[in-house]
Tab-separated table of N, CA, C and O and ligand atoms in Angstrom:
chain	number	residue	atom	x	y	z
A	182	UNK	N	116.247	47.569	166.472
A	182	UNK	CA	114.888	47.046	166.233
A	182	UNK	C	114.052	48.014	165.402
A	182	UNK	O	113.398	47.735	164.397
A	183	UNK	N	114.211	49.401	166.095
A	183	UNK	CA	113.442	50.281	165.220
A	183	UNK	C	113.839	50.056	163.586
A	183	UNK	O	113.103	49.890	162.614
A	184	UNK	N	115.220	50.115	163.690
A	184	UNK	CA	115.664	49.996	162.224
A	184	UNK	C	115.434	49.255	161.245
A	184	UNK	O	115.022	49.470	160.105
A	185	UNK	N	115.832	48.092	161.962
A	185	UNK	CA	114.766	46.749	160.993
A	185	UNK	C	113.605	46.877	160.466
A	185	UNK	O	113.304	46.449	159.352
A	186	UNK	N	112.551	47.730	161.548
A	186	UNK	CA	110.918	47.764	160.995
A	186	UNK	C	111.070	48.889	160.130
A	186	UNK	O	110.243	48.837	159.219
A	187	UNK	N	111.780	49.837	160.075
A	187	UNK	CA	111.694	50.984	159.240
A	187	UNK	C	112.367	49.939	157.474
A	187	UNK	O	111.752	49.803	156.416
A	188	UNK	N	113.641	49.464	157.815
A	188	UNK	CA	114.159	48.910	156.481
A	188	UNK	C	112.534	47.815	156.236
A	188	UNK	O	111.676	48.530	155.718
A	189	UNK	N	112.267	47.083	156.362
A	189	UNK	CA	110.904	46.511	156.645
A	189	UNK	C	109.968	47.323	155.634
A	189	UNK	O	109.647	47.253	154.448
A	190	UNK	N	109.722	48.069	156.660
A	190	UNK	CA	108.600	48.853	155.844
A	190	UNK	C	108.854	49.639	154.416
A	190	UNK	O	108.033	49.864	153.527
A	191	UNK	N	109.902	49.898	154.462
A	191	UNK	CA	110.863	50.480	153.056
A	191	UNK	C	110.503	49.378	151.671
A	191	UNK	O	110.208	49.604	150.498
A	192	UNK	N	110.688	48.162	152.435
A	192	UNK	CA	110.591	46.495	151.738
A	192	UNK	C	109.440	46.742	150.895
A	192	UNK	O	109.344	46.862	149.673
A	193	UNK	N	108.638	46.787	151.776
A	193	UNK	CA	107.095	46.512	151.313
A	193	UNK	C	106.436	47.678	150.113
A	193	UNK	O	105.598	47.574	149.218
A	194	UNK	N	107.549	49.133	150.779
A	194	UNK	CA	106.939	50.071	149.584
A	194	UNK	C	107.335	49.534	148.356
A	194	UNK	O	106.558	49.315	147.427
A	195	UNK	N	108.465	49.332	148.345
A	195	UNK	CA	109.474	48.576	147.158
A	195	UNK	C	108.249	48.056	146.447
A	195	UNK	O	107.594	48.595	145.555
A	196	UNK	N	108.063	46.737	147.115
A	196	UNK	CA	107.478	45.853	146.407
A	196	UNK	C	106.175	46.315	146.201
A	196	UNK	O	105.649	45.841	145.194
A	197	UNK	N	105.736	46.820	146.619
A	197	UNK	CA	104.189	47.626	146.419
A	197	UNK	C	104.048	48.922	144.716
A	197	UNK	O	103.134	49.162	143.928
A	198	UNK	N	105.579	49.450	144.867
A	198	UNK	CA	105.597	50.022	143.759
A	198	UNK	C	105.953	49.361	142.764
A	198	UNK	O	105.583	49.768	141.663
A	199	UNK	N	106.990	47.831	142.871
A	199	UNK	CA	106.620	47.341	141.942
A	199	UNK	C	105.728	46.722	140.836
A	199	UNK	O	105.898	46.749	139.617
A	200	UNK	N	104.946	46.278	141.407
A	200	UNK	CA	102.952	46.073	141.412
A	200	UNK	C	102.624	46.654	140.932
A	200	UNK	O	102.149	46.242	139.874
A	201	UNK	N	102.563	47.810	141.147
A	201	UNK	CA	102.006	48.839	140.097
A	201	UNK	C	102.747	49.075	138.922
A	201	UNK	O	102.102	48.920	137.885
A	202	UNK	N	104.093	49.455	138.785
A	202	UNK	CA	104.741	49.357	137.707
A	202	UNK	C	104.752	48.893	136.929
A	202	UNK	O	105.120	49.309	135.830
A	203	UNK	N	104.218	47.498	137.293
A	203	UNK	CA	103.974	46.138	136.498
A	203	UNK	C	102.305	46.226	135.370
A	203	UNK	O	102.053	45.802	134.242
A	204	UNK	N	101.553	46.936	136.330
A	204	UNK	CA	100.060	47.011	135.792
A	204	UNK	C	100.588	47.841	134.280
A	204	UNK	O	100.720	47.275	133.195
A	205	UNK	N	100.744	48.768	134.452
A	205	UNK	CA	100.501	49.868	132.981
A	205	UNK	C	101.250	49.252	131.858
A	205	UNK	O	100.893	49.379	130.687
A	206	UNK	N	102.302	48.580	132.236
A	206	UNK	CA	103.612	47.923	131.461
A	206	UNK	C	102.193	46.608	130.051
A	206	UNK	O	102.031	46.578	128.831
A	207	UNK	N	101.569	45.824	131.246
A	207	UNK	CA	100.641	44.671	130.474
A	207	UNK	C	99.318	45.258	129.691
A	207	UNK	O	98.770	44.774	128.701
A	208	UNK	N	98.998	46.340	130.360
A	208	UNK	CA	97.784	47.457	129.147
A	208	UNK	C	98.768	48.014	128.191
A	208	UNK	O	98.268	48.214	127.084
A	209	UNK	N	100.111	48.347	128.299
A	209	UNK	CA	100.816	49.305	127.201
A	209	UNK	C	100.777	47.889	125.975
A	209	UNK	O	100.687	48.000	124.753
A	210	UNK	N	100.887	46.506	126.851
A	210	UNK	CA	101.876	45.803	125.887
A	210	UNK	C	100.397	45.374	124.844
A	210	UNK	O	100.305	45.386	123.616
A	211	UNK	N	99.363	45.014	125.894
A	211	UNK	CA	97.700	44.978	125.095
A	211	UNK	C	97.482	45.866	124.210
A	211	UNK	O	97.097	45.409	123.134
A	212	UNK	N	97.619	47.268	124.292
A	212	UNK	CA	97.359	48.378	123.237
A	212	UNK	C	97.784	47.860	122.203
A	212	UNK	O	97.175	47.361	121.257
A	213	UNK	N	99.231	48.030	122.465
A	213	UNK	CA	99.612	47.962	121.193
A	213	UNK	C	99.917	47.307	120.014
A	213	UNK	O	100.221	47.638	118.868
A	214	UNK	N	99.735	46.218	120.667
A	214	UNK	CA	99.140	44.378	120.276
A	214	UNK	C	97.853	44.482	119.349
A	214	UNK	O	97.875	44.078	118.187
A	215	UNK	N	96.877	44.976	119.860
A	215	UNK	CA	95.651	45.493	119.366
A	215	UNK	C	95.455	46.274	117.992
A	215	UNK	O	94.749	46.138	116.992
A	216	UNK	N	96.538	47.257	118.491
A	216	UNK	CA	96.719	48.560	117.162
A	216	UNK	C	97.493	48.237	115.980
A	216	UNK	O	97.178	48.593	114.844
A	217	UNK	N	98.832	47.338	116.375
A	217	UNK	CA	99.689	46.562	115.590
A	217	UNK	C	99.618	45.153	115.140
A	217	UNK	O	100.338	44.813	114.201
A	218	UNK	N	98.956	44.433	115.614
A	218	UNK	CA	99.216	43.088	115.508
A	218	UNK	C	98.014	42.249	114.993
A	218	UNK	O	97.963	41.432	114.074
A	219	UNK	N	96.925	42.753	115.979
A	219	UNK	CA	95.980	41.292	115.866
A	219	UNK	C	95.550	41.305	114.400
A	219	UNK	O	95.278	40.184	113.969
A	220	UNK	N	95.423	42.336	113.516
A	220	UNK	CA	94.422	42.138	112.632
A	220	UNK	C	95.452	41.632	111.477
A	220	UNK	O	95.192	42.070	110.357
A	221	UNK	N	96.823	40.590	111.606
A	221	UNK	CA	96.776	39.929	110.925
A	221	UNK	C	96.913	38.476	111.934
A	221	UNK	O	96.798	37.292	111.619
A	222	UNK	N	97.285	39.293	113.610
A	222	UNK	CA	97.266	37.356	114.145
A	222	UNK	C	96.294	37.331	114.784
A	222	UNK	O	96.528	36.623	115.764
A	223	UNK	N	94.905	37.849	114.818
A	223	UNK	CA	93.724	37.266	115.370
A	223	UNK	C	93.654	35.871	114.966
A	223	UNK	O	94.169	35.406	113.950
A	224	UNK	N	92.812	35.085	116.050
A	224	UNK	CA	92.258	33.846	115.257
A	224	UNK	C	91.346	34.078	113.996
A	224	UNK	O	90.965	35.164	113.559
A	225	UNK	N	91.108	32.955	113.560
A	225	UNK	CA	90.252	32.479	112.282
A	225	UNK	C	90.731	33.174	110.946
A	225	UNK	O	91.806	33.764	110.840
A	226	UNK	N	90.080	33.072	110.245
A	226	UNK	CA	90.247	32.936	108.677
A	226	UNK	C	90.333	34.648	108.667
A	226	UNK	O	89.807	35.376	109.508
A	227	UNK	N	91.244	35.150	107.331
A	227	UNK	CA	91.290	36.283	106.923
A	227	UNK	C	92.114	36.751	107.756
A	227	UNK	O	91.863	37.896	108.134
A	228	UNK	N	93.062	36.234	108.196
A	228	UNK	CA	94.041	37.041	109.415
A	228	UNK	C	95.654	36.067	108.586
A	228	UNK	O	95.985	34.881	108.583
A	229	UNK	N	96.289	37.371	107.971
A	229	UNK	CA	97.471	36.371	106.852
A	229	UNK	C	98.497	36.039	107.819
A	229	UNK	O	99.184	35.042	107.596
A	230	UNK	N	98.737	36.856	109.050
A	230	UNK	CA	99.952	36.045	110.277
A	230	UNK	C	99.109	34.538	110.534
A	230	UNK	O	99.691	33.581	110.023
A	231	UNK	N	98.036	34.268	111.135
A	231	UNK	CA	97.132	33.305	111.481
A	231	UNK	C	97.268	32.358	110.374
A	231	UNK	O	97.536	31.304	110.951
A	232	UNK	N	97.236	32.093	108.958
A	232	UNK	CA	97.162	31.587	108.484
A	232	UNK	C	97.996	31.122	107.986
A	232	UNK	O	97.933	29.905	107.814
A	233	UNK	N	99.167	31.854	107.520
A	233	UNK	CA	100.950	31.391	107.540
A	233	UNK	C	101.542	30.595	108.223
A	233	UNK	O	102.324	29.707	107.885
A	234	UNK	N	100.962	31.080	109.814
A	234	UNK	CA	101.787	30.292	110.762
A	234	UNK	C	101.186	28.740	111.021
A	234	UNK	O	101.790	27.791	111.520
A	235	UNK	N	99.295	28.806	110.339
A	235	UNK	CA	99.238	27.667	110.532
A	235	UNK	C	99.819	26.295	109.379
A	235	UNK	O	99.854	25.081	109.581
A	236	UNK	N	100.254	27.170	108.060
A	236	UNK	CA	100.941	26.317	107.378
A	236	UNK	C	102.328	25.929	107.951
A	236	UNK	O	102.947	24.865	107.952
A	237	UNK	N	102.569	27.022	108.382
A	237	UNK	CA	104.363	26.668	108.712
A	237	UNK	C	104.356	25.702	110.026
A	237	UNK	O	105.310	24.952	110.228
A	238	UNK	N	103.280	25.750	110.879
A	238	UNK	CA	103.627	24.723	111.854
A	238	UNK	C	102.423	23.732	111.849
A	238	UNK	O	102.428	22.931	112.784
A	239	UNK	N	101.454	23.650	111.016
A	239	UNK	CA	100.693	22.501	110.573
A	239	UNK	C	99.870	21.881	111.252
A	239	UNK	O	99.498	20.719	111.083
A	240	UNK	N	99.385	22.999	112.453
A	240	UNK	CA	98.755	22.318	113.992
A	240	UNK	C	99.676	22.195	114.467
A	240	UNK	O	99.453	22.559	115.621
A	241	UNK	N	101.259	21.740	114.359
A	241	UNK	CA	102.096	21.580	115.702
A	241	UNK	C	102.297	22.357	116.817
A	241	UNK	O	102.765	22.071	117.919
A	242	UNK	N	101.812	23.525	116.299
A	242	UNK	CA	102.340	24.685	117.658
A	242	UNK	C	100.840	25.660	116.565
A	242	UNK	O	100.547	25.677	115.369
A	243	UNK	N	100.136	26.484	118.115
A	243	UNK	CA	98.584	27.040	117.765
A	243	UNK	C	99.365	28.093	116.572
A	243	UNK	O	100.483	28.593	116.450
A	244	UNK	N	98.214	28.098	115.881
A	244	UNK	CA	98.393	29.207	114.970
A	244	UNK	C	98.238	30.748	115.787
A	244	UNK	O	98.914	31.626	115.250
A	245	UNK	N	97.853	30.964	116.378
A	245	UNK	CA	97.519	32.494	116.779
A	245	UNK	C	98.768	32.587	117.489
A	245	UNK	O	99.349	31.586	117.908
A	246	UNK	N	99.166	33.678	117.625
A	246	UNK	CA	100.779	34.300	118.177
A	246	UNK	C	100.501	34.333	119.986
A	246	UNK	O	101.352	34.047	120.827
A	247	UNK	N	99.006	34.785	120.269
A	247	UNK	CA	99.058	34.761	121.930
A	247	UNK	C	98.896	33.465	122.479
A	247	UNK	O	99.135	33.312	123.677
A	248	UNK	N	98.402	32.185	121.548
A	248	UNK	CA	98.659	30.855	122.497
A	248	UNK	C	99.555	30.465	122.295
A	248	UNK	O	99.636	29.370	122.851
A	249	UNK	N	100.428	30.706	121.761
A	249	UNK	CA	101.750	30.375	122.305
A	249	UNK	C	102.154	29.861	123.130
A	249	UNK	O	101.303	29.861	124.019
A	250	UNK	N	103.598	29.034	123.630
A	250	UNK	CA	104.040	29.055	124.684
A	250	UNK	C	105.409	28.917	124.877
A	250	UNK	O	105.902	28.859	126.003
A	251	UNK	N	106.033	28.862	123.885
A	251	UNK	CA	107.181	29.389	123.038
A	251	UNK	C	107.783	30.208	122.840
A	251	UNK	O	109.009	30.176	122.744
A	252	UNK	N	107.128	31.098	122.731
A	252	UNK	CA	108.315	32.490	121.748
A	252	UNK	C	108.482	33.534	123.305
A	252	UNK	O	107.602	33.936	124.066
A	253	UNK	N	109.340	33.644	123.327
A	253	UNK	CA	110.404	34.718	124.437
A	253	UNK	C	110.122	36.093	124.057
A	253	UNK	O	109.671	36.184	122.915
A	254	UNK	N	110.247	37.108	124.640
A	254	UNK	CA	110.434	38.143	124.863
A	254	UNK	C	111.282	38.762	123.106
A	254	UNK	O	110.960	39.434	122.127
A	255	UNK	N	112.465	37.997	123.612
A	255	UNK	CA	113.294	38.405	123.135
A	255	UNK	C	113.052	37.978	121.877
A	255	UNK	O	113.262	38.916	121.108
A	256	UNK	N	112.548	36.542	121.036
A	256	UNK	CA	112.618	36.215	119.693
A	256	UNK	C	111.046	37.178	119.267
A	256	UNK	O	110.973	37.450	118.069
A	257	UNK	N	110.395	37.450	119.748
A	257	UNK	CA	108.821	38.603	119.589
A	257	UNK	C	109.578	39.740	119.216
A	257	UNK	O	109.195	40.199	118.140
A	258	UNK	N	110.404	40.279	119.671
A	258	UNK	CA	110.952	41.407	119.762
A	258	UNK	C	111.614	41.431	118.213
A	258	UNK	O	111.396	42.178	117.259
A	259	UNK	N	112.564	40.224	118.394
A	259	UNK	CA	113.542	40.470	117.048
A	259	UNK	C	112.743	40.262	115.518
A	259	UNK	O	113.346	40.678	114.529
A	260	UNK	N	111.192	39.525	115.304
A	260	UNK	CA	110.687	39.394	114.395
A	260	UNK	C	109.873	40.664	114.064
A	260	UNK	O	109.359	40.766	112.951
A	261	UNK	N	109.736	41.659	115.015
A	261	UNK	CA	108.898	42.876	114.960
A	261	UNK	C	109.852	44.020	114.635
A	261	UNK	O	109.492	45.083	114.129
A	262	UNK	N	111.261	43.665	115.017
A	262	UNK	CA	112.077	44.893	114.353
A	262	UNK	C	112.411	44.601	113.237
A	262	UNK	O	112.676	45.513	112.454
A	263	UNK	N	112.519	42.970	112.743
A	263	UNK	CA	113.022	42.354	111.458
A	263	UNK	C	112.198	42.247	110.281
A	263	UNK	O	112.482	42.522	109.115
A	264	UNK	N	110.497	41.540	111.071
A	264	UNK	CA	110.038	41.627	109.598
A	264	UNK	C	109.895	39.983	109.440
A	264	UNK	O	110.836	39.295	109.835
A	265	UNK	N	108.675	39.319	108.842
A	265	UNK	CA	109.299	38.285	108.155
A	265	UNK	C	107.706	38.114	106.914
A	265	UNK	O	106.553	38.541	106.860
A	266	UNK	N	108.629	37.215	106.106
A	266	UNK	CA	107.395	37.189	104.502
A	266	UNK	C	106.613	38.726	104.392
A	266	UNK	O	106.956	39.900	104.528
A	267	UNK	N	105.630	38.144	104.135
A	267	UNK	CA	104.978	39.688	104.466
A	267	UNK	C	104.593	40.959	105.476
A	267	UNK	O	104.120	42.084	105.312
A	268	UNK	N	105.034	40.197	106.563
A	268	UNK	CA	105.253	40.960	107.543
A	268	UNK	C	106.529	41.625	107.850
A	268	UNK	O	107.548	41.071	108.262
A	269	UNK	N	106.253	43.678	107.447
A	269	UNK	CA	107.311	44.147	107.311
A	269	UNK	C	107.939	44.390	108.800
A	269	UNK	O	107.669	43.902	109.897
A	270	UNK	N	108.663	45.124	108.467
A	270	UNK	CA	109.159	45.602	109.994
A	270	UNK	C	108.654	46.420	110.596
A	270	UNK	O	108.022	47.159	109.840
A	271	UNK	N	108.545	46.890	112.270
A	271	UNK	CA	108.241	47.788	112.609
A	271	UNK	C	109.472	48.904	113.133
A	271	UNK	O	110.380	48.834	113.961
A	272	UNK	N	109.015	49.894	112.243
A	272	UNK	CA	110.362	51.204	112.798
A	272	UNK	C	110.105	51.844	114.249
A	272	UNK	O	108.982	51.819	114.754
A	273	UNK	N	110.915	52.263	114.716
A	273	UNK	CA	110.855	52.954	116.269
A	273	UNK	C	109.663	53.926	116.257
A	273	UNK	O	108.893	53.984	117.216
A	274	UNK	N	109.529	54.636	115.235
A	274	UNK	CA	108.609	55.524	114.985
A	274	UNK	C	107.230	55.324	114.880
A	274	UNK	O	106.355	56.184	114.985
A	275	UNK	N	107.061	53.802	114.606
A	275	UNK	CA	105.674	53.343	115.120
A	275	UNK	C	105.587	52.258	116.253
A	275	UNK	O	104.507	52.062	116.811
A	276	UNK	N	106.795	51.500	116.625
A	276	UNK	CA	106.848	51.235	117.941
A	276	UNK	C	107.805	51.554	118.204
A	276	UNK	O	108.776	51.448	117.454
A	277	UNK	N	107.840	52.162	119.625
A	277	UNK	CA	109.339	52.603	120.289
A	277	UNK	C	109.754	51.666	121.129
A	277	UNK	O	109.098	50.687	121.484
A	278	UNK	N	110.951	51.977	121.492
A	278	UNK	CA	111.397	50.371	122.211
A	278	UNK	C	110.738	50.343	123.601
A	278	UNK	O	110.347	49.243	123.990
A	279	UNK	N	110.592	51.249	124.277
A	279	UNK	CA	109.276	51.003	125.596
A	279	UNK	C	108.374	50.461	125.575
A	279	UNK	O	107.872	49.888	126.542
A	280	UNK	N	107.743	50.527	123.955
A	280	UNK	CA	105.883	50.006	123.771
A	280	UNK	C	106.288	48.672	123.218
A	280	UNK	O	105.460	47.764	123.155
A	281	UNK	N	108.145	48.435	122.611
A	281	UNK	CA	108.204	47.143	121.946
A	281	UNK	C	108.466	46.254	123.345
A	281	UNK	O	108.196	45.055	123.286
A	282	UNK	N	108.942	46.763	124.500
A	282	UNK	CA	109.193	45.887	125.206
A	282	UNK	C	108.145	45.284	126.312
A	282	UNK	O	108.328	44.353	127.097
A	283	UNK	N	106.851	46.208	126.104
A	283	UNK	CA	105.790	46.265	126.736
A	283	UNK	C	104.814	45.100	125.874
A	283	UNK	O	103.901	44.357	126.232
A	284	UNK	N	105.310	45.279	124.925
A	284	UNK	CA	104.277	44.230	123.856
A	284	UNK	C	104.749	42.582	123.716
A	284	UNK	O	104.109	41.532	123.764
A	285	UNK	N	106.434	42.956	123.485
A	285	UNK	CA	106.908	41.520	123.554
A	285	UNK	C	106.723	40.692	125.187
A	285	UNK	O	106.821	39.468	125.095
A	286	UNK	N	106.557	41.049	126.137
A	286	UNK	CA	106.490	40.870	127.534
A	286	UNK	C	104.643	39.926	127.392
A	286	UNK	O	104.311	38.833	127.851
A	287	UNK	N	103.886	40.870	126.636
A	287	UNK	CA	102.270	40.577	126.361
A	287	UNK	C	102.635	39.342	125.605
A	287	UNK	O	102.486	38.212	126.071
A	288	UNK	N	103.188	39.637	124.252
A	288	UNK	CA	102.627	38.454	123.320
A	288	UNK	C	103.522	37.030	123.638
A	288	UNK	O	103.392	36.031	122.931
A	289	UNK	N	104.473	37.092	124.841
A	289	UNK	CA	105.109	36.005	125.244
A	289	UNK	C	104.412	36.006	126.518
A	289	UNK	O	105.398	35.769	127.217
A	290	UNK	N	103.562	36.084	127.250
A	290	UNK	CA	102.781	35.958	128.274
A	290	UNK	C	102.572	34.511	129.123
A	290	UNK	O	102.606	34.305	130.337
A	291	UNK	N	102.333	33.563	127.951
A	291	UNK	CA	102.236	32.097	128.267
A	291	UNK	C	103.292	31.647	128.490
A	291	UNK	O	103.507	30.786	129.343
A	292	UNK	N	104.212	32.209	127.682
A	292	UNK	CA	105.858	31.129	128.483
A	292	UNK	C	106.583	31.998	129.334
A	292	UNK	O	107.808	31.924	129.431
A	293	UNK	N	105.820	32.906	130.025
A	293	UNK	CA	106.428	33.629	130.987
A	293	UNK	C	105.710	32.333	131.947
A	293	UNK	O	106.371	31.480	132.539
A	294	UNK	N	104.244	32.420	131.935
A	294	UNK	CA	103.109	31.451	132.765
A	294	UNK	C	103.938	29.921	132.758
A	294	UNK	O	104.514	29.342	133.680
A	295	UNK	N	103.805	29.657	131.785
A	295	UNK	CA	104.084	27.405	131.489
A	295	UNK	C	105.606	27.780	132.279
A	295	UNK	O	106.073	26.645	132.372
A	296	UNK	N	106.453	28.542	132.785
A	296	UNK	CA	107.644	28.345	132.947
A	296	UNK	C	107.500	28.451	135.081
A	296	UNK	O	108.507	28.306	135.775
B	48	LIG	C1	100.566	42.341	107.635
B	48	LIG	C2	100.232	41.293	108.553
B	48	LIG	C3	101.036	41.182	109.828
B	48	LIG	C4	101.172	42.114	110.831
B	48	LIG	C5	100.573	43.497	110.892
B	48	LIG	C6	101.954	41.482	111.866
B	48	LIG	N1	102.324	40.233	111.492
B	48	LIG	FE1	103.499	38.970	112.514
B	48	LIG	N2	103.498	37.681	110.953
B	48	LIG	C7	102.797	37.835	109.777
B	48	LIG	C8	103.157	36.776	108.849
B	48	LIG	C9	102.602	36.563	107.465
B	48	LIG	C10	104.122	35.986	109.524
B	48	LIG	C11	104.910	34.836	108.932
B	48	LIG	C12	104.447	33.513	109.327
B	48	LIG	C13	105.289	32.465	108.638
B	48	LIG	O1	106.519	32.439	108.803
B	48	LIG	O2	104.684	31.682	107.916
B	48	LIG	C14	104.298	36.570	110.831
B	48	LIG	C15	105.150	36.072	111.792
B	48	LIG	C16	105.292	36.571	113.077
B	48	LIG	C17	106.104	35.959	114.103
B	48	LIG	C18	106.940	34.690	113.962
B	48	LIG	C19	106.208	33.490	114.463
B	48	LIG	C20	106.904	32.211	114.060
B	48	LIG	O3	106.796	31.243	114.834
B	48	LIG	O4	107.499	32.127	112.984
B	48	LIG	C21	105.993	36.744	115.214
B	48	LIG	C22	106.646	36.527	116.569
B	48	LIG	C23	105.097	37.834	114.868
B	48	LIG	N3	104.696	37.689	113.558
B	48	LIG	C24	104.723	38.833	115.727
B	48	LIG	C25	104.008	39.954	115.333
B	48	LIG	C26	103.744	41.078	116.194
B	48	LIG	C27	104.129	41.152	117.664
B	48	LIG	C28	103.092	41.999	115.450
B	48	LIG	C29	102.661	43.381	115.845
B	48	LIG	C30	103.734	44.319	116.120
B	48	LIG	C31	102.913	41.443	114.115
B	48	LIG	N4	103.472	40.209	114.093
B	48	LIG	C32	102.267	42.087	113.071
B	48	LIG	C33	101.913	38.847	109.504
B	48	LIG	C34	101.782	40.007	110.242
């Protein structure tokens, strides 16, 4: 019995440190979203990601990259190491793969949510 409440209580640290782990991970992925990203996928006019994407999907899917509800982890990830039209790539040296995986986690946020 004792044992149970001790594994028990072990449980709860677990999950308690996960929680937190989780917090710094969604400010790392915001930073760097901020520092890297928005000022070409902010909304409205004068933002050339924002405005590309609203030709390429024509209103079908939002122009801004965070309403989304679509893009995965993983396809965020591969267009930020790849690059696309004018959007070059990003090297490790200005995102590392900790802050890339912290960011792709952010800018796929909604289809983590709609799922
Ligand atoms: C210099 C401006 C610029 C910067 C900076 C930029 N992007 Fe882009 N991004 C674009 C353009 C332009 C496209 C191409 C849209 C198209 O295919 O018409 C694009 C496309 C994308 C796409 C593909 C969306 C789709 O459905 O085709 C993703 C994902 C993306 N960007 C994420 C990011 C992330 C994350 C960052 C920050 C690390 C970032 N971008 C920084 C301009 C930029």
């Amino acid at each position: 019995m004792k044992g149970a409440i001790l594994v028990m209580g072990f449980l709860a640290l677990g999950l308690d440190a996960a929680a937190q782990a989780a917090a710094p991970t969604v400010s790392l992925g915001a930073a760097v979203y901020t520092h890297w990203c928005s000022h070409c996928h902010a909304p409205g006019p004068g933002h050339p990601g924002t405005e590309s994407l609203q030709l390429k999907y024509a209103g079908k899917l939002p122009a801004v990259l965070v309403e989304r509800t679509d893009l995965t982890p993983a396809v965020v990830s591969t267009f930020v190491r790849q690059g696309v039209l004018l959007m070059a790539p990003f090297r490790k040296t200005e995102i590392t793969d900790t802050e890339l995986a912290a960011l792709s986690i952010y800018v796929a946020g909604n289809y983590q949510k709609a799922r």
